[in-house]
CSV table of N, CA and C in Angstrom, one decimal:
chain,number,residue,atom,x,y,z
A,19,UNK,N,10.6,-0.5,-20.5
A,19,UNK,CA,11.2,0.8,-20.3
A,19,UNK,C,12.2,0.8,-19.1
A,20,UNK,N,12.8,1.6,-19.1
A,20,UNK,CA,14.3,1.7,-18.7
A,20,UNK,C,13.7,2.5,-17.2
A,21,UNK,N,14.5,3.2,-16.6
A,21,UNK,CA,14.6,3.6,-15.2
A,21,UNK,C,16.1,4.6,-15.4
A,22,UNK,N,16.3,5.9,-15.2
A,22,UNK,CA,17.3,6.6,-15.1
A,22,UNK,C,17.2,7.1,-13.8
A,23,UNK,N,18.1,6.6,-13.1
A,23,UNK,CA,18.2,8.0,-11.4
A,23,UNK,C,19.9,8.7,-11.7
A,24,UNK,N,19.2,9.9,-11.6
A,24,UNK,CA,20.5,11.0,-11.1
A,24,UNK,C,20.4,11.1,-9.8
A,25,UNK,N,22.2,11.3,-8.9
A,25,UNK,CA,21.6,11.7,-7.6
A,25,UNK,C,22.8,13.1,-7.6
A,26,UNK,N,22.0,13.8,-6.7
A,26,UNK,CA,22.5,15.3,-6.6
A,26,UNK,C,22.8,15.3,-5.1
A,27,UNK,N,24.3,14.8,-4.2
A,27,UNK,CA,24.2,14.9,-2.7
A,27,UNK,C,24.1,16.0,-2.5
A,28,UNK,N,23.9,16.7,-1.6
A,28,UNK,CA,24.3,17.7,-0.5
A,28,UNK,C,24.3,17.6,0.8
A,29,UNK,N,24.7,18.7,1.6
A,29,UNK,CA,25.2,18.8,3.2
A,29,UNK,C,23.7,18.2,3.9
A,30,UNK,N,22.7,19.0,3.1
A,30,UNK,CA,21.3,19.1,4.2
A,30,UNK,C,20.3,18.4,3.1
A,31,UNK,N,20.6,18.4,1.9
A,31,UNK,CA,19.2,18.1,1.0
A,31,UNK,C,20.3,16.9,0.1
A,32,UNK,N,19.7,15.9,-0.7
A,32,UNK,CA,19.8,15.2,-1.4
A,32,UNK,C,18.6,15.0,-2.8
A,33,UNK,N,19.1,15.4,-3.9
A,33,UNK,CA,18.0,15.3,-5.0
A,33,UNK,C,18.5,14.0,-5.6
A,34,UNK,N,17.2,13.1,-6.2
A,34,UNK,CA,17.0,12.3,-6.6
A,34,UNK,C,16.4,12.6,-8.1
A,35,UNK,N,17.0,12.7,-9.2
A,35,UNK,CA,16.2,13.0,-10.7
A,35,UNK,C,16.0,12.0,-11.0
A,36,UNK,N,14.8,11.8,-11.1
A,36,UNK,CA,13.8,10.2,-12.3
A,36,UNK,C,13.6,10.2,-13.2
A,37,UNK,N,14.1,9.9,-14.7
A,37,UNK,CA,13.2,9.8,-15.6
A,37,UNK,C,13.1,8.2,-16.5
A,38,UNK,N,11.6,7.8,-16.6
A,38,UNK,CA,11.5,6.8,-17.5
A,38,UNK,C,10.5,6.6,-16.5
A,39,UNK,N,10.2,4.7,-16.2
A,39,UNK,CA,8.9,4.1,-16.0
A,39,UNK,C,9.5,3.9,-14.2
A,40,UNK,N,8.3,3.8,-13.3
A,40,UNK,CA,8.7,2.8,-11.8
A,40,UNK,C,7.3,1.9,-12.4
A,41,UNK,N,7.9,0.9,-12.3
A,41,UNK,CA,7.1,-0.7,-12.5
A,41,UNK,C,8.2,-1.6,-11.7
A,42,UNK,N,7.1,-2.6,-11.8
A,42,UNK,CA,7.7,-4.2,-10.6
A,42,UNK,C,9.1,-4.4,-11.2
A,43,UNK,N,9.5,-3.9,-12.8
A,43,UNK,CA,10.6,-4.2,-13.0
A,43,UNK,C,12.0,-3.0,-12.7
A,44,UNK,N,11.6,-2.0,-12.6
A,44,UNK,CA,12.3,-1.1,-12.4
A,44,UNK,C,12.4,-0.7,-10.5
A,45,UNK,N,11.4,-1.2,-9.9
A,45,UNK,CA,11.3,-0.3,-8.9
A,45,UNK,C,12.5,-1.3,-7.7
A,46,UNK,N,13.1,-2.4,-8.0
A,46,UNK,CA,14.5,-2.7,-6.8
A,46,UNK,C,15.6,-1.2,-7.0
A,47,UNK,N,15.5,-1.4,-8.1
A,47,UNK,CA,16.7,-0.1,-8.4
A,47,UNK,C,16.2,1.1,-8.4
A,48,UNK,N,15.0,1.1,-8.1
A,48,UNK,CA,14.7,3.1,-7.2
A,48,UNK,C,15.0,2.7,-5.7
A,49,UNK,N,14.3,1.3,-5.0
A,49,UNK,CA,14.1,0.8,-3.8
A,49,UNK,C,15.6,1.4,-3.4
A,50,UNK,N,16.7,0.8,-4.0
A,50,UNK,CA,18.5,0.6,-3.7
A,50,UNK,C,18.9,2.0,-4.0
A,51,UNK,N,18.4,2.9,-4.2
A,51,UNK,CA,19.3,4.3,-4.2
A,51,UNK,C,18.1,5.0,-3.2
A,52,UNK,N,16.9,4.9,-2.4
A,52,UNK,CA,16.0,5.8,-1.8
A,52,UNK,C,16.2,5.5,-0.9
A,53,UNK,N,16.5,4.2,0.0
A,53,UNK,CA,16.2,3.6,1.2
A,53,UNK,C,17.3,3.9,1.8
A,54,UNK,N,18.9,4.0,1.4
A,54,UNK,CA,20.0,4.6,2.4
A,54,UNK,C,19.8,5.9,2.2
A,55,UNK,N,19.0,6.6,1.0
A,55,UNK,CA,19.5,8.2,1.7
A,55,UNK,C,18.0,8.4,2.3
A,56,UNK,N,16.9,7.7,2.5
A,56,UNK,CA,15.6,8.9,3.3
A,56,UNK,C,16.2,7.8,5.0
A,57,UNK,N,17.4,7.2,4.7
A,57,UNK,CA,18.0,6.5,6.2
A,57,UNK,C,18.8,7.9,7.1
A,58,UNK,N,19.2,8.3,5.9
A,58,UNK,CA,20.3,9.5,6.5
A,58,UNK,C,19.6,10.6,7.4
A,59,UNK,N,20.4,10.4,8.7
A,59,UNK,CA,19.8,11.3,9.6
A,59,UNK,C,19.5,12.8,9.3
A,60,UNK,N,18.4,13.6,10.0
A,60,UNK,CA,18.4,15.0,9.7
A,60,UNK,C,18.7,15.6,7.8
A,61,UNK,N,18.0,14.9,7.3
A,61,UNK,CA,18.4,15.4,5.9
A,61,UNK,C,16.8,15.4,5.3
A,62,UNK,N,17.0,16.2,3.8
A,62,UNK,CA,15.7,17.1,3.4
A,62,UNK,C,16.0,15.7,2.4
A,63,UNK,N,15.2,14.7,1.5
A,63,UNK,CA,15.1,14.1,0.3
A,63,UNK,C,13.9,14.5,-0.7
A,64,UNK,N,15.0,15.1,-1.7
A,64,UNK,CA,13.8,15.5,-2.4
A,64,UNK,C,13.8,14.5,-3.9
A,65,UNK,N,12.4,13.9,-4.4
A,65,UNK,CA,12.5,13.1,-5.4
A,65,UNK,C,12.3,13.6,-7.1
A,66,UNK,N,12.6,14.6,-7.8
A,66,UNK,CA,12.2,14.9,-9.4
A,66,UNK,C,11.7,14.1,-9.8
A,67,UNK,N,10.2,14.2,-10.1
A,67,UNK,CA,9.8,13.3,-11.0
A,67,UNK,C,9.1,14.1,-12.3
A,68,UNK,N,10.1,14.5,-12.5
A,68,UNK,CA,9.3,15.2,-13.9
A,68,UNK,C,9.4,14.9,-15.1
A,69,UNK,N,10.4,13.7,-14.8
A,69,UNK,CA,10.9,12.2,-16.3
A,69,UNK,C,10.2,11.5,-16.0
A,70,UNK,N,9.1,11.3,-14.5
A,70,UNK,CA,8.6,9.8,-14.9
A,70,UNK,C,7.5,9.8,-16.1
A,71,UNK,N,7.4,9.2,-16.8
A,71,UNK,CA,5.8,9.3,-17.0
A,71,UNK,C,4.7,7.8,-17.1
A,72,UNK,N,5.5,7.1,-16.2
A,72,UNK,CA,4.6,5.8,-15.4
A,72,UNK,C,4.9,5.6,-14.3
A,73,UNK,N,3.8,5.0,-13.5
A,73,UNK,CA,4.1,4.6,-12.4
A,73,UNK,C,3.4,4.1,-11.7
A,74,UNK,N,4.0,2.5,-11.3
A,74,UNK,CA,2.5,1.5,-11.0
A,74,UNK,C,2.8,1.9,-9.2
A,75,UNK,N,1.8,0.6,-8.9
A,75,UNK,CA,1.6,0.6,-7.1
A,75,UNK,C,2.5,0.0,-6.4
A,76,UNK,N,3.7,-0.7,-7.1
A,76,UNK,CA,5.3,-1.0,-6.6
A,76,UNK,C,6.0,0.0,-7.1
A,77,UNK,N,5.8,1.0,-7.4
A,77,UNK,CA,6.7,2.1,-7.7
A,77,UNK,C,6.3,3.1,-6.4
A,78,UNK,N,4.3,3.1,-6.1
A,78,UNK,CA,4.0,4.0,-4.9
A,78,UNK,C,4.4,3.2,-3.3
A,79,UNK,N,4.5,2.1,-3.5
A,79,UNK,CA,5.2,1.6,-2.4
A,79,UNK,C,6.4,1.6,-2.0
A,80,UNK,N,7.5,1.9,-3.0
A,80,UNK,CA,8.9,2.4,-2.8
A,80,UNK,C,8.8,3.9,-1.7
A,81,UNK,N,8.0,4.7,-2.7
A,81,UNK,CA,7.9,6.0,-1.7
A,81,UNK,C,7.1,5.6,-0.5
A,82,UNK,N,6.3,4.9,-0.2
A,82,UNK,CA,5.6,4.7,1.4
A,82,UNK,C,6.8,4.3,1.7
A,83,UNK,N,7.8,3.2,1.6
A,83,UNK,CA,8.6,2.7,2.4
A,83,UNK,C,10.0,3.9,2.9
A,84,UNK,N,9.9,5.0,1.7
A,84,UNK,CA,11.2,5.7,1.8
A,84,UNK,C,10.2,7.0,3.0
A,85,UNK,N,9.2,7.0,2.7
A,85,UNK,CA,8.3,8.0,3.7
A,85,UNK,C,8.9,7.3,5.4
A,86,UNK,N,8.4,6.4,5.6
A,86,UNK,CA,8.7,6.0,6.5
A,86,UNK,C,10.5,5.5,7.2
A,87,UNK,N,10.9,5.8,6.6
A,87,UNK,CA,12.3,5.6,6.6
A,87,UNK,C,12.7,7.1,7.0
A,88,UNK,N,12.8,8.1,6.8
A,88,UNK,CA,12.6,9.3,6.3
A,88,UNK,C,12.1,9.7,8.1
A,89,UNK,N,10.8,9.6,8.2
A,89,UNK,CA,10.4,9.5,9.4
A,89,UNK,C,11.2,9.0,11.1
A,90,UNK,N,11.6,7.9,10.4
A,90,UNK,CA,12.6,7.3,11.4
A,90,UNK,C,13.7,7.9,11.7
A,91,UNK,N,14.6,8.6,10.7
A,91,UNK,CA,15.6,9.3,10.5
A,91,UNK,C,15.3,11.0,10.8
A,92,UNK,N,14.5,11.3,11.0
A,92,UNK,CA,13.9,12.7,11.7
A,92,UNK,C,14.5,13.5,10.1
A,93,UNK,N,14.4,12.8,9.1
A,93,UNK,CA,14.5,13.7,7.7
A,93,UNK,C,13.0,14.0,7.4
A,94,UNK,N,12.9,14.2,6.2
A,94,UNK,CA,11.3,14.4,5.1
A,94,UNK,C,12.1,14.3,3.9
A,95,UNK,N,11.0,13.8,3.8
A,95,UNK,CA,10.7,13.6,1.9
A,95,UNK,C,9.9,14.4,1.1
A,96,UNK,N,10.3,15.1,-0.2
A,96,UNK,CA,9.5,15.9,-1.0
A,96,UNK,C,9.6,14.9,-2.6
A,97,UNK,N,7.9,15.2,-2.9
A,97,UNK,CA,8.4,14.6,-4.3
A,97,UNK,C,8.4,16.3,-5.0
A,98,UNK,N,8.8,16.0,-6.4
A,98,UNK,CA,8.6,17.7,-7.5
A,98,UNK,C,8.1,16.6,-9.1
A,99,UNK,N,7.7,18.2,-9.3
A,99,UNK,CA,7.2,18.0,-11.0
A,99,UNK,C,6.8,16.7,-11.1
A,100,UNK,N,5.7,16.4,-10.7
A,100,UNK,CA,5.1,15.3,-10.9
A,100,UNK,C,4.3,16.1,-12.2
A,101,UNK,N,4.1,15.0,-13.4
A,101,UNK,CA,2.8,15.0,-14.3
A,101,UNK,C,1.7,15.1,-13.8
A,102,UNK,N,0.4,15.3,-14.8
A,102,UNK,CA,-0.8,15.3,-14.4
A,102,UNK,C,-1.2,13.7,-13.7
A,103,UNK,N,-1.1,12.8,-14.9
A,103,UNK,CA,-1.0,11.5,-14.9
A,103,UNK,C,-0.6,10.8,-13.3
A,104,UNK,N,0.8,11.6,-13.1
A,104,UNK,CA,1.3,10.7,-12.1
A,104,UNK,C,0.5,11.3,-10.8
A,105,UNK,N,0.6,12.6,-11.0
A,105,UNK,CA,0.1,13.5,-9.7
A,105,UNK,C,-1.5,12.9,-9.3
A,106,UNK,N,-2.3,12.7,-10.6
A,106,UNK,CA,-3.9,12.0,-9.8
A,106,UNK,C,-3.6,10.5,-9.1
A,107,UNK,N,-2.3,10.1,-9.6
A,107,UNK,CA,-2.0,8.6,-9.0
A,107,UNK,C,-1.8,8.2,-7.3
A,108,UNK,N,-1.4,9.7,-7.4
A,108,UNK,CA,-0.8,10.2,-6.1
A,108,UNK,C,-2.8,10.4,-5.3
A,109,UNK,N,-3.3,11.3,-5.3
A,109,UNK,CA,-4.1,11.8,-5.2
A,109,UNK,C,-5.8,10.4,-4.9
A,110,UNK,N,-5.7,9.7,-5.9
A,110,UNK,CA,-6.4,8.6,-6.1
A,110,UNK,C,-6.1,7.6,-4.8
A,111,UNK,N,-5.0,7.6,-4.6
A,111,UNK,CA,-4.5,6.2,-3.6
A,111,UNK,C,-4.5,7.3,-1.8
A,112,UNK,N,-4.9,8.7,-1.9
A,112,UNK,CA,-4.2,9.5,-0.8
A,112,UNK,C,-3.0,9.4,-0.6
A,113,UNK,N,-2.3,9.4,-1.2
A,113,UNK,CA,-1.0,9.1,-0.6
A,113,UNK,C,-0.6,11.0,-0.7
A,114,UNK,N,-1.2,11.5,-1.5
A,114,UNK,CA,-0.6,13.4,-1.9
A,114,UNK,C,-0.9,14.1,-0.1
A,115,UNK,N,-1.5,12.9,0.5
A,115,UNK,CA,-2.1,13.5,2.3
A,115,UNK,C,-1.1,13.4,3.0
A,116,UNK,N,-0.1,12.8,2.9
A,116,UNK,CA,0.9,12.0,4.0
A,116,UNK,C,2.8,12.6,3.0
A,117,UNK,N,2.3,12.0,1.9
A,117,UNK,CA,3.4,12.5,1.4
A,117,UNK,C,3.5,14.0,0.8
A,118,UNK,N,4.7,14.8,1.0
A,118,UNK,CA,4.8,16.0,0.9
A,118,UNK,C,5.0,16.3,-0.8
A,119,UNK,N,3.9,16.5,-1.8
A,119,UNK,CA,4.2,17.4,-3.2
A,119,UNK,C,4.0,18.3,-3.4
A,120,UNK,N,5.1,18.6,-4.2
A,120,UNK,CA,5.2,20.4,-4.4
A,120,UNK,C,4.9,20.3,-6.0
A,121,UNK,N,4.3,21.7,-6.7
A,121,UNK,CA,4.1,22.0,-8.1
A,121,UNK,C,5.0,21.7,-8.7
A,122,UNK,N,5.3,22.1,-9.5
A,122,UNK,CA,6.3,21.2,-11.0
A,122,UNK,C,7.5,22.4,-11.1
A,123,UNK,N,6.7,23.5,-10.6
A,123,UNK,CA,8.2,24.5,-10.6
A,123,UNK,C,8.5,24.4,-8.9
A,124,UNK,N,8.7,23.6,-8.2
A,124,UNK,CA,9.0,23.9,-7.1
A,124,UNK,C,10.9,23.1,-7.0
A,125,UNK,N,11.2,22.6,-8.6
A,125,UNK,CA,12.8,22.4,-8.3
A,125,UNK,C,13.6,23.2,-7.8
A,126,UNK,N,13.5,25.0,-8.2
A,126,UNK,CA,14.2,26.0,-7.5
A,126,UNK,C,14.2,25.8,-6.3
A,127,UNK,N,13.1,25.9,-5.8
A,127,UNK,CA,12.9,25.8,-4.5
A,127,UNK,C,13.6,24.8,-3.3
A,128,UNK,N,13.2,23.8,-3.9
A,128,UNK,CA,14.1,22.2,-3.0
A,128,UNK,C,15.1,22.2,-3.7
């Protein structure tokens, strides 16, 4: 399975839309579009995931790495519309403690 990213810039916030699989094969090419923008100083990154509907533990290591990048850069990261699926994956590993998710209708919002 394939890997589609949209990116949406803006002044203060940058959206990221995902849809398809993050696996060992897909996740250099989420790695290469998340790591210069959660670099970008003072900025909101928010990730859509409401296309993924996989996602292994090299896909949840892309986001620990873009958390912490993000951090450095005095930005934050938001994931949205995560699945059930993806959201207990989140939840199971703790990572839903550290990283900031919002409900599935929270696109308006971010």
């Amino acid at each position: 399975m394939n890997l589609d990213i949209q990116l949406q810039e803006g002044p203060q916030r940058n959206v990221v839309l995902l849809s398809g699989e993050v696996d060992v094969y897909t996740a250099s090419k989420l790695k290469e579009t998340l790591n210069p923008l959660a670099e970008q100083e003072n900025k909101e990154l928010v990730v859509d995931l409401s296309g993924i509907n996989y996602i292994d533990s090299t896909g949840l290591g892309i986001f620990i790495g873009a958390l912490k990048a993000t951090e450095k850069s005095n930005s934050t990261l938001k994931l949205i519309g995560l699945n059930e699926r993806v959201k207990k994956l989140f939840e199971i590993t703790g990572l839903n403690e550290v990283i900031d998710i919002q409900a599935n209708d929270a696109r308006e919002e971010a």
